[in-house]
Amino acid sequence: MSYQIDHNALTNPKLEPIRAGFGRGLKAAGATNDKIVALCADLTESTQMHLFRDEFPDRFIEIGIAEQNLVTVASGLARAGKTPFVSSYAAFSPGRNWEQIRTTIALNNQPVKVIGSHAGVSVGPDGATHQMLEDIALMRVLPNMVVIVPGDSVEAEKATRAIAENGQPSYLRLAREKSPVFSTEESPFEIGTAYVLREGHDVSLLGTGAMSYQLLKAASLLAEMGVDAEVVHVPTVKPLDESVILASVRKTGRVVTAEEAQIKGGFGGAIAELLSEQLPTPLKRIGMQDRFGESGAPNELLDYFGLTAEKMIDNIAKFVRDTPQYHREY
Amino acid sequence: MSGQLTITQLEQKANDIREDIIRMLEAAGSGHSAGSLGLADIFAALYFNILNLDPKNPDWEDRDIMLLSNGHTIPVQYAAMAEAGYFDKEELLTLRKLGSRLQGHPERERLPGLENTSGPLGSGLSQASGYAYSLQYLDHIKHRFVYVVMGDGELDEGNIWEAAMFAGKYKLSQLIAIIDRNNIQIDGSTEDVMPLEDLRGKWEAFGWHVIEVDGHNIESVIDAASMARAITNRPSVIIAHTIPGKGVDFMEYDYKWHGIAPNSDQAKEALKKLRTLDGKITFEGAGVE
């Protein structure tokens, strides 16, 4: 079984922070590629870079609390032939240093890997300042940049190893809290590929990051309500896997997206762009609705902002009920 | 490079670079005159003496690295590169034109021999630091050096001081920064806009070896670079005092020439000044009426 999506997994999942997979993946990548160097802005353990640092201390560079320098030093290291991974909280990198990323990494086309940890409202009590919600929008508009939002820790490990070898500027979005592990060692992962996790005919539920698990769970609950939902996991926000996404939408004629980020400019924005140009289809976007987060317990916040399966299902069921299936032969 | 040119020959190179800058900027119709002209002597010293480069093999693995941080002065680097043989001089007149390899601000992937992409200020010192860190700590290569040319105005940027701390902490002794201390920026004099002094004291406090030179004295610039290479326990910064617009009297010291190009009359006048060394010599057949 390449995914853990049976009833048991959806009611009692194994939990692990997505960032833990990054830590393991970077260490593993470092063991096979001695060009990999890691740089951190005073958050080495939080971002799980300490696993690499402890194993390869000579290839770890402490930058201090200086995110602009973090990415620009990495640009110089890349010019010298290295593959730098730079980590901080997403609120600070790419939050604070976006122009440096744009000019010295994206336009300069250097294979620097920007790791934005602690993204989303599930950061919890630290509040809105630290709950990065705009990073997907910021990074996906940059030419040359690859943007990946892994669904769980197992996939994050694979994504880390994949960007270590893709030779391109890349952004990897991670979250702080433990979240359900729904993929397995056998699950496929390729940059730029979306995966149909559950087939259905009434609506395509497109998720990125940990929201894909919530959509799987929602689909299971929706089935009991008579809605036959297809779930597509989209870990690569850029480049989008247009063929898998459009094939699903052609079949279902209705689309729901889910992300722990601003829907405006975020993953939902990306899907809206794709559909409106190539296959206009009724769309409902679940995510942050043009507002900042706030302090609270992580699960409390996900619930409050409607980002849990239980909170999604009524909305999705109503959307399916009220919206005619579009275009089938469009 | 050769290292065989005499100081007089290097001064002639600087003058040739200045003439090319004027021609390029006039043809482009826009661009930054003052800083480009002010850096001509330093770039003559860099490309014809200081830097170990091979223009026929821009990615030569033993080359020195030269990063331009204040990308708006790129005409001086393009002119020096053409003079050094990286590309034909005729291409200089494509500056800022559609499809040109000579973008208004440098883009690394467009032109072999460029080491970075710059324009937005304050990022070059960090990039140079990253390269120098790689040489010193990861590759253990001692014979290559990383030079970065910065404007003084861009020292307003916080990113510069993050890099200054970083290079100081790691004692990046193969890193040599050159500050074009011409005292102007777009809104006026640097000391009015945002004072930089005590500039020497600031760099020393960050752990750097500081050398101050007359940026128009090519011999002094070359000596300063030699001294900087000999410092093995910390990074070096050469504060090069220059005159913005140097060589063209009506541009000198005038911050209004920071971001504009000469029109055809002004260009003709400027070329006449440069070819006659400001009227000190007559230049028969120089093509200047």
Coordinates of C-alpha atoms in Angstrom, one line a residue, chain A residues 35 37 57-63 65-70 72-77 79-82 99-100 102-104 106-110 144, chain B residues 58-59 63 65 107-109 114-121 123 126-131 133-135 137-139 157-159 162-163 166 169-170:
Chain A
K35 CA 28.6 19.7 -2.4
V37 CA 26.2 22.9 2.6
P57 CA 30.0 20.2 11.1
D58 CA 32.5 21.3 8.5
R59 CA 29.7 21.9 6.0
F60 CA 27.4 23.8 8.4
I61 CA 27.6 27.6 8.5
E62 CA 26.0 29.6 11.3
I63 CA 24.8 32.9 10.0
I65 CA 19.9 36.4 13.0
A66 CA 20.5 37.9 9.5
E67 CA 18.2 36.5 6.9
Q68 CA 19.3 38.8 4.1
N69 CA 22.9 37.6 4.6
L70 CA 21.6 34.0 4.9
T72 CA 23.1 36.1 -0.3
V73 CA 26.0 34.2 1.3
A74 CA 24.3 31.1 -0.1
S75 CA 24.1 32.6 -3.5
G76 CA 27.9 33.1 -3.4
L77 CA 28.5 29.6 -2.2
R79 CA 28.5 30.3 -7.5
A80 CA 31.5 28.5 -6.0
G81 CA 29.9 25.2 -6.9
K82 CA 28.1 24.3 -3.7
E99 CA 14.3 40.7 -2.8
Q100 CA 17.6 39.0 -2.2
R102 CA 14.6 37.3 -6.3
T103 CA 17.8 38.9 -7.5
T104 CA 20.7 36.8 -6.2
A106 CA 16.1 33.3 -8.8
L107 CA 17.3 35.8 -11.5
N108 CA 20.9 34.8 -10.9
N109 CA 19.6 31.2 -11.3
Q110 CA 21.6 29.6 -8.5
N144 CA 13.1 29.7 -12.1
Chain B
P58 CA 35.9 33.1 -18.5
D59 CA 35.2 30.0 -16.3
R63 CA 40.6 32.6 -11.8
I65 CA 36.4 36.3 -8.6
E107 CA 22.9 39.5 -15.3
R108 CA 25.3 36.7 -14.8
E109 CA 23.7 34.2 -17.2
L114 CA 30.1 38.1 -15.0
E115 CA 30.1 36.3 -11.6
N116 CA 26.8 37.6 -10.3
T117 CA 23.6 39.4 -10.9
S118 CA 23.3 42.7 -9.2
G119 CA 21.4 46.0 -9.1
P120 CA 19.4 46.1 -6.0
L121 CA 22.0 47.4 -3.6
S123 CA 24.0 42.1 -1.6
S126 CA 27.5 38.7 1.1
Q127 CA 27.8 36.9 -2.2
A128 CA 31.6 37.5 -2.2
S129 CA 31.7 36.3 1.4
G130 CA 30.0 33.1 0.4
Y131 CA 32.5 32.5 -2.3
Y133 CA 34.1 31.1 2.6
S134 CA 33.9 28.3 0.1
L135 CA 37.6 28.8 -0.9
Y137 CA 36.9 26.5 4.5
L138 CA 35.3 24.1 2.0
D139 CA 37.8 23.8 -0.9
E157 CA 21.9 48.9 3.4
G158 CA 21.7 46.6 6.4
N159 CA 22.6 43.6 4.3
E162 CA 25.3 41.6 8.1
A163 CA 28.0 40.6 5.7
F166 CA 30.0 37.5 8.9
K169 CA 33.7 36.4 12.3
Y170 CA 35.1 33.9 9.8

